[in-house]
């Protein structure tokens, strides 16, 4: 991205500021108008302002007597949501940070593996690591195996070995199958996903929402009760000892309710996101008319993870290997027969 910005002569943030405030910086360093750096790109990609949020408390003074700034841990930041209209979606943000968080070390051939951060071992849960060997013709043969097995040996896990060509073909076929089912009958495909992922989430959300509203109402009632108790105590209608006992009981109840409210609200929000799973996945897949080859962008936009099982031997002596593909928002999708039957 930095290279593209340099080539297209896009002003850096500092250069743009300097353009409007030419006398602010004295050093010539700030005059390098198109000298984009990786850190600048990463700062932009990590800026939650683009999601409609404002973030406070990232830094603080080292002490009351010092102006030196120190960085606060992220859990101490104050994040205020819905402060302004976002310019990107949460889904796009999640996709970008999924890519950023995955390790993308280039292989010997120089390319970065498109499946980086997506392949997981079915037994130990660790990522599969990529390795390759050079053929006699100079080309490379790539394959994946369990990191735990490669690092610690067979006493910790099995190899879960699978070649790059095999996983590429399997994933491409599965994506094409689901894209075909979507294009074949969009309404039916969406209806299947909605029935599968919305029903349970909506019921749970309704139950928790009712509980949340009841607790909120009770909290307001307790405010009035505690206020009346105080008034009755001041006017001498109830004694101090009884007032202390009753007010303490009500206040403890209110404290417990206030602790529970944000937890319930978080559960409601999570269930709401789950109930939107079908729509979110449709919004992603509908952008594609046909997919005839894979790349990192397509994989990270469509797929959450791919779980690779170890090879097993059937009764007839043949070996087979199970692969589970979990799509973003909706998890594992049915087989072609299941989707066709439902449609």
mmCIF file of C-alpha atoms in Angstrom:
data_model
loop_
_atom_site.group_PDB
_atom_site.id
_atom_site.type_symbol
_atom_site.label_atom_id
_atom_site.label_comp_id
_atom_site.label_asym_id
_atom_site.label_seq_id
_atom_site.Cartn_x
_atom_site.Cartn_y
_atom_site.Cartn_z
ATOM 1 C CA UNK A 1 0.000 0.000 0.000
ATOM 2 C CA UNK A 2 2.845 2.366 0.840
ATOM 3 C CA UNK A 3 4.438 1.639 -2.527
ATOM 4 C CA UNK A 4 1.182 2.346 -4.383
ATOM 5 C CA UNK A 5 0.698 5.632 -2.513
ATOM 6 C CA UNK A 6 4.231 6.705 -3.407
ATOM 7 C CA UNK A 7 3.717 5.847 -7.074
ATOM 8 C CA UNK A 8 0.364 7.649 -7.205
ATOM 9 C CA UNK A 9 1.851 10.641 -5.358
ATOM 10 C CA UNK A 10 -0.692 10.672 -2.552
ATOM 11 C CA UNK A 11 0.193 13.207 0.140
ATOM 12 C CA UNK A 12 1.157 11.769 3.512
ATOM 13 C CA UNK A 13 -0.917 12.980 6.498
ATOM 14 C CA UNK A 14 1.980 15.160 7.670
ATOM 15 C CA UNK A 15 2.475 16.579 4.170
ATOM 16 C CA UNK A 16 -1.227 17.396 3.916
ATOM 17 C CA UNK A 17 -1.073 19.156 7.283
ATOM 18 C CA UNK A 18 2.070 20.987 6.174
ATOM 19 C CA UNK A 19 0.337 22.106 2.981
ATOM 20 C CA UNK A 20 -2.234 23.974 5.076
ATOM 21 C CA UNK A 21 0.259 25.041 7.750
ATOM 22 C CA UNK A 22 3.481 25.720 5.819
ATOM 23 C CA UNK A 23 5.309 27.368 8.719
ATOM 24 C CA UNK A 24 4.508 24.802 11.402
ATOM 25 C CA UNK A 25 7.392 22.379 10.772
ATOM 26 C CA UNK A 26 10.883 23.801 10.320
ATOM 27 C CA UNK A 27 12.699 20.575 9.424
ATOM 28 C CA UNK A 28 12.982 19.534 5.753
ATOM 29 C CA UNK A 29 12.033 16.004 6.782
ATOM 30 C CA UNK A 30 8.382 17.014 6.788
ATOM 31 C CA UNK A 31 8.685 18.274 3.199
ATOM 32 C CA UNK A 32 8.878 14.705 1.828
ATOM 33 C CA UNK A 33 5.362 14.839 0.488
ATOM 34 C CA UNK A 34 4.929 11.267 -0.794
ATOM 35 C CA UNK A 35 7.266 9.315 1.494
ATOM 36 C CA UNK A 36 4.710 6.861 2.867
ATOM 37 C CA UNK A 37 5.885 4.409 5.497
ATOM 38 C CA UNK A 38 4.410 1.123 6.733
ATOM 39 C CA UNK A 39 3.793 2.594 10.197
ATOM 40 C CA UNK A 40 1.584 5.305 8.687
ATOM 41 C CA UNK A 41 -0.504 2.708 6.836
ATOM 42 C CA UNK A 42 -0.867 0.578 9.969
ATOM 43 C CA UNK A 43 -1.908 3.638 12.021
ATOM 44 C CA UNK A 44 -4.700 4.331 9.515
ATOM 45 C CA UNK A 45 -5.847 0.705 9.461
ATOM 46 C CA UNK A 46 -6.005 0.696 13.277
ATOM 47 C CA UNK A 47 -7.887 3.996 13.578
ATOM 48 C CA UNK A 48 -11.348 3.261 15.016
ATOM 49 C CA UNK A 49 -12.563 6.756 14.127
ATOM 50 C CA UNK A 50 -13.427 5.336 10.696
ATOM 51 C CA UNK A 51 -15.944 3.053 12.464
ATOM 52 C CA UNK A 52 -17.792 6.027 13.933
ATOM 53 C CA UNK A 53 -16.037 5.771 17.298
ATOM 54 C CA UNK A 54 -13.988 8.190 19.365
ATOM 55 C CA UNK A 55 -11.181 6.885 21.550
ATOM 56 C CA UNK A 56 -9.858 8.713 24.614
ATOM 57 C CA UNK A 57 -7.175 7.992 27.164
ATOM 58 C CA UNK A 58 -4.550 6.418 24.904
ATOM 59 C CA UNK A 59 -1.865 8.397 26.712
ATOM 60 C CA UNK A 60 -1.367 10.066 30.069
ATOM 61 C CA UNK A 61 1.246 12.194 31.765
ATOM 62 C CA UNK A 62 3.913 10.140 33.495
ATOM 63 C CA UNK A 63 3.217 12.084 36.697
ATOM 64 C CA UNK A 64 1.586 15.302 37.867
ATOM 65 C CA UNK A 65 4.961 17.038 37.728
ATOM 66 C CA UNK A 66 6.052 15.620 34.365
ATOM 67 C CA UNK A 67 4.748 16.375 30.896
ATOM 68 C CA UNK A 68 6.273 13.189 29.536
ATOM 69 C CA UNK A 69 3.612 10.994 27.941
ATOM 70 C CA UNK A 70 3.253 7.253 28.517
ATOM 71 C CA UNK A 71 0.905 4.920 26.671
ATOM 72 C CA UNK A 72 -2.043 3.441 28.561
ATOM 73 C CA UNK A 73 -2.918 -0.243 28.098
ATOM 74 C CA UNK A 74 -5.718 -0.743 25.579
ATOM 75 C CA UNK A 75 -8.140 -2.069 28.205
ATOM 76 C CA UNK A 76 -7.969 1.347 29.938
ATOM 77 C CA UNK A 77 -8.936 3.323 26.828
ATOM 78 C CA UNK A 78 -12.327 5.015 26.763
ATOM 79 C CA UNK A 79 -14.170 4.081 23.563
ATOM 80 C CA UNK A 80 -17.364 5.943 22.683
ATOM 81 C CA UNK A 81 -19.371 4.400 19.850
ATOM 82 C CA UNK A 82 -21.756 5.990 17.321
ATOM 83 C CA UNK A 83 -20.233 9.460 17.610
ATOM 84 C CA UNK A 84 -20.483 10.106 13.880
ATOM 85 C CA UNK A 85 -21.354 8.270 10.670
ATOM 86 C CA UNK A 86 -18.805 5.505 9.927
ATOM 87 C CA UNK A 87 -17.085 5.432 6.548
ATOM 88 C CA UNK A 88 -16.324 1.703 6.669
ATOM 89 C CA UNK A 89 -18.333 -1.290 7.889
ATOM 90 C CA UNK A 90 -17.498 -3.445 10.889
ATOM 91 C CA UNK A 91 -17.229 -6.416 8.512
ATOM 92 C CA UNK A 92 -14.535 -4.686 6.449
ATOM 93 C CA UNK A 93 -12.683 -3.714 9.630
ATOM 94 C CA UNK A 94 -12.789 -7.316 10.869
ATOM 95 C CA UNK A 95 -11.510 -8.634 7.524
ATOM 96 C CA UNK A 96 -8.593 -6.201 7.462
ATOM 97 C CA UNK A 97 -7.554 -7.008 11.038
ATOM 98 C CA UNK A 98 -7.863 -10.721 10.442
ATOM 99 C CA UNK A 99 -5.311 -10.317 7.640
ATOM 100 C CA UNK A 100 -3.106 -8.056 9.774
ATOM 101 C CA UNK A 101 -3.078 -10.496 12.673
ATOM 102 C CA UNK A 102 -2.091 -13.496 10.543
ATOM 103 C CA UNK A 103 1.589 -14.257 10.031
ATOM 104 C CA UNK A 104 2.580 -13.642 6.430
ATOM 105 C CA UNK A 105 6.179 -14.761 6.118
ATOM 106 C CA UNK A 106 7.249 -15.210 2.472
ATOM 107 C CA UNK A 107 8.215 -18.736 1.409
ATOM 108 C CA UNK A 108 11.521 -19.572 -0.295
ATOM 109 C CA UNK A 109 9.990 -18.869 -3.680
ATOM 110 C CA UNK A 110 9.238 -15.341 -2.494
ATOM 111 C CA UNK A 111 5.441 -15.431 -2.426
ATOM 112 C CA UNK A 112 3.287 -15.050 0.675
ATOM 113 C CA UNK A 113 0.943 -17.975 1.244
ATOM 114 C CA UNK A 114 -2.718 -17.107 0.676
ATOM 115 C CA UNK A 115 -3.864 -19.582 3.351
ATOM 116 C CA UNK A 116 -1.770 -17.932 6.085
ATOM 117 C CA UNK A 117 -3.734 -17.795 9.349
ATOM 118 C CA UNK A 118 -6.657 -19.851 7.986
ATOM 119 C CA UNK A 119 -5.611 -23.503 8.354
ATOM 120 C CA UNK A 120 -5.967 -25.174 11.768
ATOM 121 C CA UNK A 121 -5.278 -28.624 13.178
ATOM 122 C CA UNK A 122 -8.444 -30.506 14.175
ATOM 123 C CA UNK A 123 -6.765 -32.156 17.185
ATOM 124 C CA UNK A 124 -4.569 -29.581 18.962
ATOM 125 C CA UNK A 125 -6.062 -26.420 17.432
ATOM 126 C CA UNK A 126 -2.723 -24.931 16.354
ATOM 127 C CA UNK A 127 -2.169 -23.420 12.920
ATOM 128 C CA UNK A 128 -0.764 -25.498 10.104
ATOM 129 C CA UNK A 129 2.625 -24.285 8.904
ATOM 130 C CA UNK A 130 3.761 -24.133 5.309
ATOM 131 C CA UNK A 131 6.883 -25.724 3.883
ATOM 132 C CA UNK A 132 8.072 -26.397 0.359
ATOM 133 C CA UNK A 133 10.618 -28.333 -1.588
ATOM 134 C CA UNK A 134 12.141 -27.472 -4.909
ATOM 135 C CA UNK A 135 11.517 -29.884 -7.763
ATOM 136 C CA UNK A 136 14.084 -30.833 -10.378
ATOM 137 C CA UNK A 137 12.497 -28.439 -12.865
ATOM 138 C CA UNK A 138 13.002 -25.514 -10.441
ATOM 139 C CA UNK A 139 9.365 -25.218 -9.371
ATOM 140 C CA UNK A 140 8.267 -25.606 -5.760
ATOM 141 C CA UNK A 141 6.036 -28.231 -4.175
ATOM 142 C CA UNK A 142 4.249 -26.805 -1.107
ATOM 143 C CA UNK A 143 2.443 -28.513 1.751
ATOM 144 C CA UNK A 144 1.021 -27.814 5.208
ATOM 145 C CA UNK A 145 1.379 -29.728 8.471
ATOM 146 C CA UNK A 146 0.591 -29.184 12.147
ATOM 147 C CA UNK A 147 2.884 -26.722 13.920
ATOM 148 C CA UNK A 148 2.762 -28.719 17.164
ATOM 149 C CA UNK A 149 3.772 -31.910 15.337
ATOM 150 C CA UNK A 150 6.635 -30.209 13.509
ATOM 151 C CA UNK A 151 7.881 -28.501 16.665
ATOM 152 C CA UNK A 152 7.448 -31.213 19.324
ATOM 153 C CA UNK A 153 6.960 -34.476 17.444
ATOM 154 C CA UNK A 154 4.346 -37.211 17.159
ATOM 155 C CA UNK A 155 3.890 -37.583 20.935
ATOM 156 C CA UNK A 156 2.118 -34.189 20.916
ATOM 157 C CA UNK A 157 0.070 -34.402 17.707
ATOM 158 C CA UNK A 158 -0.201 -36.013 14.253
ATOM 159 C CA UNK A 159 1.096 -34.388 11.088
ATOM 160 C CA UNK A 160 -2.256 -33.490 9.436
ATOM 161 C CA UNK A 161 -0.232 -33.216 6.241
ATOM 162 C CA UNK A 162 -1.973 -31.795 3.184
ATOM 163 C CA UNK A 163 -0.516 -30.367 -0.013
ATOM 164 C CA UNK A 164 -1.129 -26.828 -1.164
ATOM 165 C CA UNK A 165 -2.620 -28.051 -4.455
ATOM 166 C CA UNK A 166 -5.099 -30.313 -2.627
ATOM 167 C CA UNK A 167 -6.362 -27.699 -0.169
ATOM 168 C CA UNK A 168 -6.513 -25.099 -2.945
ATOM 169 C CA UNK A 169 -8.681 -27.341 -5.142
ATOM 170 C CA UNK A 170 -10.994 -28.404 -2.291
ATOM 171 C CA UNK A 171 -11.605 -24.848 -1.091
ATOM 172 C CA UNK A 172 -12.106 -23.491 -4.610
ATOM 173 C CA UNK A 173 -14.667 -26.204 -5.408
ATOM 174 C CA UNK A 174 -16.566 -25.557 -2.164
ATOM 175 C CA UNK A 175 -16.661 -21.789 -2.717
ATOM 176 C CA UNK A 176 -17.819 -22.297 -6.314
ATOM 177 C CA UNK A 177 -20.521 -24.714 -5.097
ATOM 178 C CA UNK A 178 -21.936 -22.196 -2.636
ATOM 179 C CA UNK A 179 -21.682 -19.352 -5.125
ATOM 180 C CA UNK A 180 -23.552 -21.476 -7.672
ATOM 181 C CA UNK A 181 -26.308 -22.272 -5.154
ATOM 182 C CA UNK A 182 -26.613 -18.576 -4.322
ATOM 183 C CA UNK A 183 -26.772 -17.500 -7.979
ATOM 184 C CA UNK A 184 -29.152 -20.349 -8.844
ATOM 185 C CA UNK A 185 -31.810 -19.223 -6.375
ATOM 186 C CA UNK A 186 -30.813 -16.242 -4.241
ATOM 187 C CA UNK A 187 -34.047 -16.032 -2.233
ATOM 188 C CA UNK A 188 -34.042 -19.730 -1.345
ATOM 189 C CA UNK A 189 -30.359 -19.675 -0.432
ATOM 190 C CA UNK A 190 -30.902 -16.720 1.883
ATOM 191 C CA UNK A 191 -33.991 -18.340 3.350
ATOM 192 C CA UNK A 192 -32.015 -21.494 4.195
ATOM 193 C CA UNK A 193 -29.340 -19.475 5.981
ATOM 194 C CA UNK A 194 -31.921 -17.371 7.803
ATOM 195 C CA UNK A 195 -33.789 -20.411 9.112
ATOM 196 C CA UNK A 196 -30.532 -22.009 10.190
ATOM 197 C CA UNK A 197 -28.909 -19.073 11.953
ATOM 198 C CA UNK A 198 -31.614 -16.584 12.933
ATOM 199 C CA UNK A 199 -34.299 -18.576 14.753
ATOM 200 C CA UNK A 200 -32.392 -19.634 17.873
ATOM 201 C CA UNK A 201 -30.567 -16.320 18.183
ATOM 202 C CA UNK A 202 -33.794 -14.312 17.953
ATOM 203 C CA UNK A 203 -35.507 -16.381 20.656
ATOM 204 C CA UNK A 204 -32.549 -16.028 23.004
ATOM 205 C CA UNK A 205 -32.315 -12.304 22.267
ATOM 206 C CA UNK A 206 -36.009 -11.820 23.085
ATOM 207 C CA UNK A 207 -35.654 -13.665 26.416
ATOM 208 C CA UNK A 208 -32.538 -11.756 27.455
ATOM 209 C CA UNK A 209 -34.023 -8.447 26.304
ATOM 210 C CA UNK A 210 -37.054 -9.076 28.532
ATOM 211 C CA UNK A 211 -34.766 -9.847 31.474
ATOM 212 C CA UNK A 212 -32.714 -6.711 30.729
ATOM 213 C CA UNK A 213 -35.831 -4.509 30.672
ATOM 214 C CA UNK A 214 -37.127 -6.019 33.918
ATOM 215 C CA UNK A 215 -33.841 -5.405 35.692
ATOM 216 C CA UNK A 216 -33.654 -1.868 34.335
ATOM 217 C CA UNK A 217 -37.172 -1.188 35.594
ATOM 218 C CA UNK A 218 -36.318 -2.661 38.985
ATOM 219 C CA UNK A 219 -33.210 -0.483 39.205
ATOM 220 C CA UNK A 220 -35.334 2.626 38.650
ATOM 221 C CA UNK A 221 -37.817 1.434 41.280
ATOM 222 C CA UNK A 222 -34.981 0.951 43.772
ATOM 223 C CA UNK A 223 -33.865 4.550 43.229
ATOM 224 C CA UNK A 224 -37.334 5.717 44.285
ATOM 225 C CA UNK A 225 -37.515 3.293 47.245
ATOM 226 C CA UNK A 226 -34.107 4.354 48.592
ATOM 227 C CA UNK A 227 -35.065 8.006 48.168
ATOM 228 C CA UNK A 228 -38.327 7.492 50.090
ATOM 229 C CA UNK A 229 -36.547 5.583 52.845
ATOM 230 C CA UNK A 230 -34.147 8.474 53.299
ATOM 231 C CA UNK A 231 -37.030 10.934 53.426
ATOM 232 C CA UNK A 232 -38.917 8.800 55.977
ATOM 233 C CA UNK A 233 -35.782 8.552 58.114
ATOM 234 C CA UNK A 234 -35.194 12.297 58.027
ATOM 235 C CA UNK A 235 -38.837 12.958 58.978
ATOM 236 C CA UNK A 236 -38.672 10.399 61.770
ATOM 237 C CA UNK A 237 -41.134 7.931 60.278
ATOM 238 C CA UNK A 238 -38.629 5.076 60.594
ATOM 239 C CA UNK A 239 -35.750 4.677 62.996
ATOM 240 C CA UNK A 240 -32.064 4.851 62.098
ATOM 241 C CA UNK A 241 -31.415 1.166 62.688
ATOM 242 C CA UNK A 242 -34.283 0.039 60.500
ATOM 243 C CA UNK A 243 -33.328 2.605 57.851
ATOM 244 C CA UNK A 244 -29.725 1.323 57.747
ATOM 245 C CA UNK A 245 -30.853 -2.282 57.447
ATOM 246 C CA UNK A 246 -33.416 -1.672 54.704
ATOM 247 C CA UNK A 247 -31.360 0.810 52.676
ATOM 248 C CA UNK A 248 -28.318 -1.464 52.772
ATOM 249 C CA UNK A 249 -30.397 -4.378 51.464
ATOM 250 C CA UNK A 250 -31.860 -2.314 48.614
ATOM 251 C CA UNK A 251 -28.488 -0.799 47.713
ATOM 252 C CA UNK A 252 -26.868 -4.233 47.514
ATOM 253 C CA UNK A 253 -29.665 -5.393 45.232
ATOM 254 C CA UNK A 254 -29.164 -2.350 43.045
ATOM 255 C CA UNK A 255 -25.391 -2.926 42.854
ATOM 256 C CA UNK A 256 -25.962 -6.498 41.653
ATOM 257 C CA UNK A 257 -28.437 -5.307 39.043
ATOM 258 C CA UNK A 258 -26.045 -2.653 37.748
ATOM 259 C CA UNK A 259 -23.348 -5.299 37.400
ATOM 260 C CA UNK A 260 -25.696 -7.566 35.449
ATOM 261 C CA UNK A 261 -27.048 -4.927 33.040
ATOM 262 C CA UNK A 262 -23.895 -4.438 30.887
ATOM 263 C CA UNK A 263 -23.393 -8.214 30.719
ATOM 264 C CA UNK A 264 -26.958 -8.715 29.495
ATOM 265 C CA UNK A 265 -26.557 -5.840 27.013
ATOM 266 C CA UNK A 266 -23.398 -7.451 25.653
ATOM 267 C CA UNK A 267 -25.236 -10.762 25.209
ATOM 268 C CA UNK A 268 -28.084 -9.005 23.393
ATOM 269 C CA UNK A 269 -25.657 -7.281 21.022
ATOM 270 C CA UNK A 270 -23.853 -10.559 20.325
ATOM 271 C CA UNK A 271 -27.108 -12.400 19.615
ATOM 272 C CA UNK A 272 -28.206 -9.539 17.368
ATOM 273 C CA UNK A 273 -24.992 -9.942 15.394
ATOM 274 C CA UNK A 274 -25.650 -13.675 15.153
ATOM 275 C CA UNK A 275 -29.172 -13.091 13.886
ATOM 276 C CA UNK A 276 -27.684 -10.885 11.161
ATOM 277 C CA UNK A 277 -25.308 -13.659 10.060
ATOM 278 C CA UNK A 278 -27.275 -14.581 6.948
ATOM 279 C CA UNK A 279 -27.489 -10.984 5.732
ATOM 280 C CA UNK A 280 -23.798 -10.378 6.443
ATOM 281 C CA UNK A 281 -22.720 -13.454 4.488
ATOM 282 C CA UNK A 282 -25.035 -12.608 1.587
ATOM 283 C CA UNK A 283 -23.563 -9.089 1.458
ATOM 284 C CA UNK A 284 -20.114 -10.628 1.043
ATOM 285 C CA UNK A 285 -20.871 -13.387 -1.454
ATOM 286 C CA UNK A 286 -23.150 -11.306 -3.698
ATOM 287 C CA UNK A 287 -20.152 -9.215 -4.793
ATOM 288 C CA UNK A 288 -18.833 -12.170 -6.757
ATOM 289 C CA UNK A 289 -20.279 -13.298 -10.082
ATOM 290 C CA UNK A 290 -17.785 -16.089 -10.632
ATOM 291 C CA UNK A 291 -14.630 -17.209 -8.831
ATOM 292 C CA UNK A 292 -12.253 -19.199 -11.010
ATOM 293 C CA UNK A 293 -9.134 -18.766 -8.887
ATOM 294 C CA UNK A 294 -8.306 -17.957 -5.266
ATOM 295 C CA UNK A 295 -6.219 -15.270 -3.653
ATOM 296 C CA UNK A 296 -5.697 -14.011 -0.097
ATOM 297 C CA UNK A 297 -8.341 -11.278 -0.439
ATOM 298 C CA UNK A 298 -11.090 -13.703 -1.499
ATOM 299 C CA UNK A 299 -10.167 -16.260 1.154
ATOM 300 C CA UNK A 300 -10.084 -13.776 4.024
ATOM 301 C CA UNK A 301 -13.313 -12.144 2.943
ATOM 302 C CA UNK A 302 -15.262 -15.392 2.630
ATOM 303 C CA UNK A 303 -13.656 -17.813 5.059
ATOM 304 C CA UNK A 304 -13.186 -17.712 8.819
ATOM 305 C CA UNK A 305 -11.078 -20.861 9.199
ATOM 306 C CA UNK A 306 -10.361 -24.257 7.645
ATOM 307 C CA UNK A 307 -9.957 -27.231 9.973
ATOM 308 C CA UNK A 308 -7.786 -30.056 8.625
ATOM 309 C CA UNK A 309 -8.138 -33.581 10.038
ATOM 310 C CA UNK A 310 -5.465 -36.272 9.979
ATOM 311 C CA UNK A 311 -5.655 -38.874 7.234
ATOM 312 C CA UNK A 312 -7.591 -42.034 8.128
ATOM 313 C CA UNK A 313 -7.909 -45.427 6.538
ATOM 314 C CA UNK A 314 -11.268 -46.847 5.511
ATOM 315 C CA UNK A 315 -12.257 -50.512 5.820
ATOM 316 C CA UNK A 316 -11.483 -51.084 2.140
ATOM 317 C CA UNK A 317 -7.914 -49.892 2.682
ATOM 318 C CA UNK A 318 -8.290 -46.508 1.013
ATOM 319 C CA UNK A 319 -7.200 -43.371 2.865
ATOM 320 C CA UNK A 320 -9.352 -40.275 3.236
ATOM 321 C CA UNK A 321 -8.972 -36.877 4.897
ATOM 322 C CA UNK A 322 -11.734 -34.664 6.257
ATOM 323 C CA UNK A 323 -11.640 -30.911 5.692
ATOM 324 C CA UNK A 324 -14.078 -28.522 7.440
ATOM 325 C CA UNK A 325 -14.556 -25.092 5.898
ATOM 326 C CA UNK A 326 -16.061 -22.436 8.180
ATOM 327 C CA UNK A 327 -17.390 -19.431 6.310
ATOM 328 C CA UNK A 328 -17.502 -16.010 7.874
ATOM 329 C CA UNK A 329 -20.686 -15.249 9.826
ATOM 330 C CA UNK A 330 -22.388 -18.588 9.026
ATOM 331 C CA UNK A 331 -19.834 -21.281 9.841
ATOM 332 C CA UNK A 332 -20.081 -24.621 8.029
ATOM 333 C CA UNK A 333 -22.553 -24.732 5.154
ATOM 334 C CA UNK A 334 -24.428 -27.835 4.059
ATOM 335 C CA UNK A 335 -23.398 -30.156 1.261
ATOM 336 C CA UNK A 336 -24.627 -29.599 -2.273
ATOM 337 C CA UNK A 337 -27.337 -32.244 -1.818
ATOM 338 C CA UNK A 338 -28.564 -30.644 1.429
ATOM 339 C CA UNK A 339 -28.759 -27.175 -0.111
ATOM 340 C CA UNK A 340 -30.427 -28.446 -3.276
ATOM 341 C CA UNK A 341 -33.008 -30.435 -1.270
ATOM 342 C CA UNK A 342 -33.779 -27.419 0.921
ATOM 343 C CA UNK A 343 -34.107 -25.210 -2.151
#
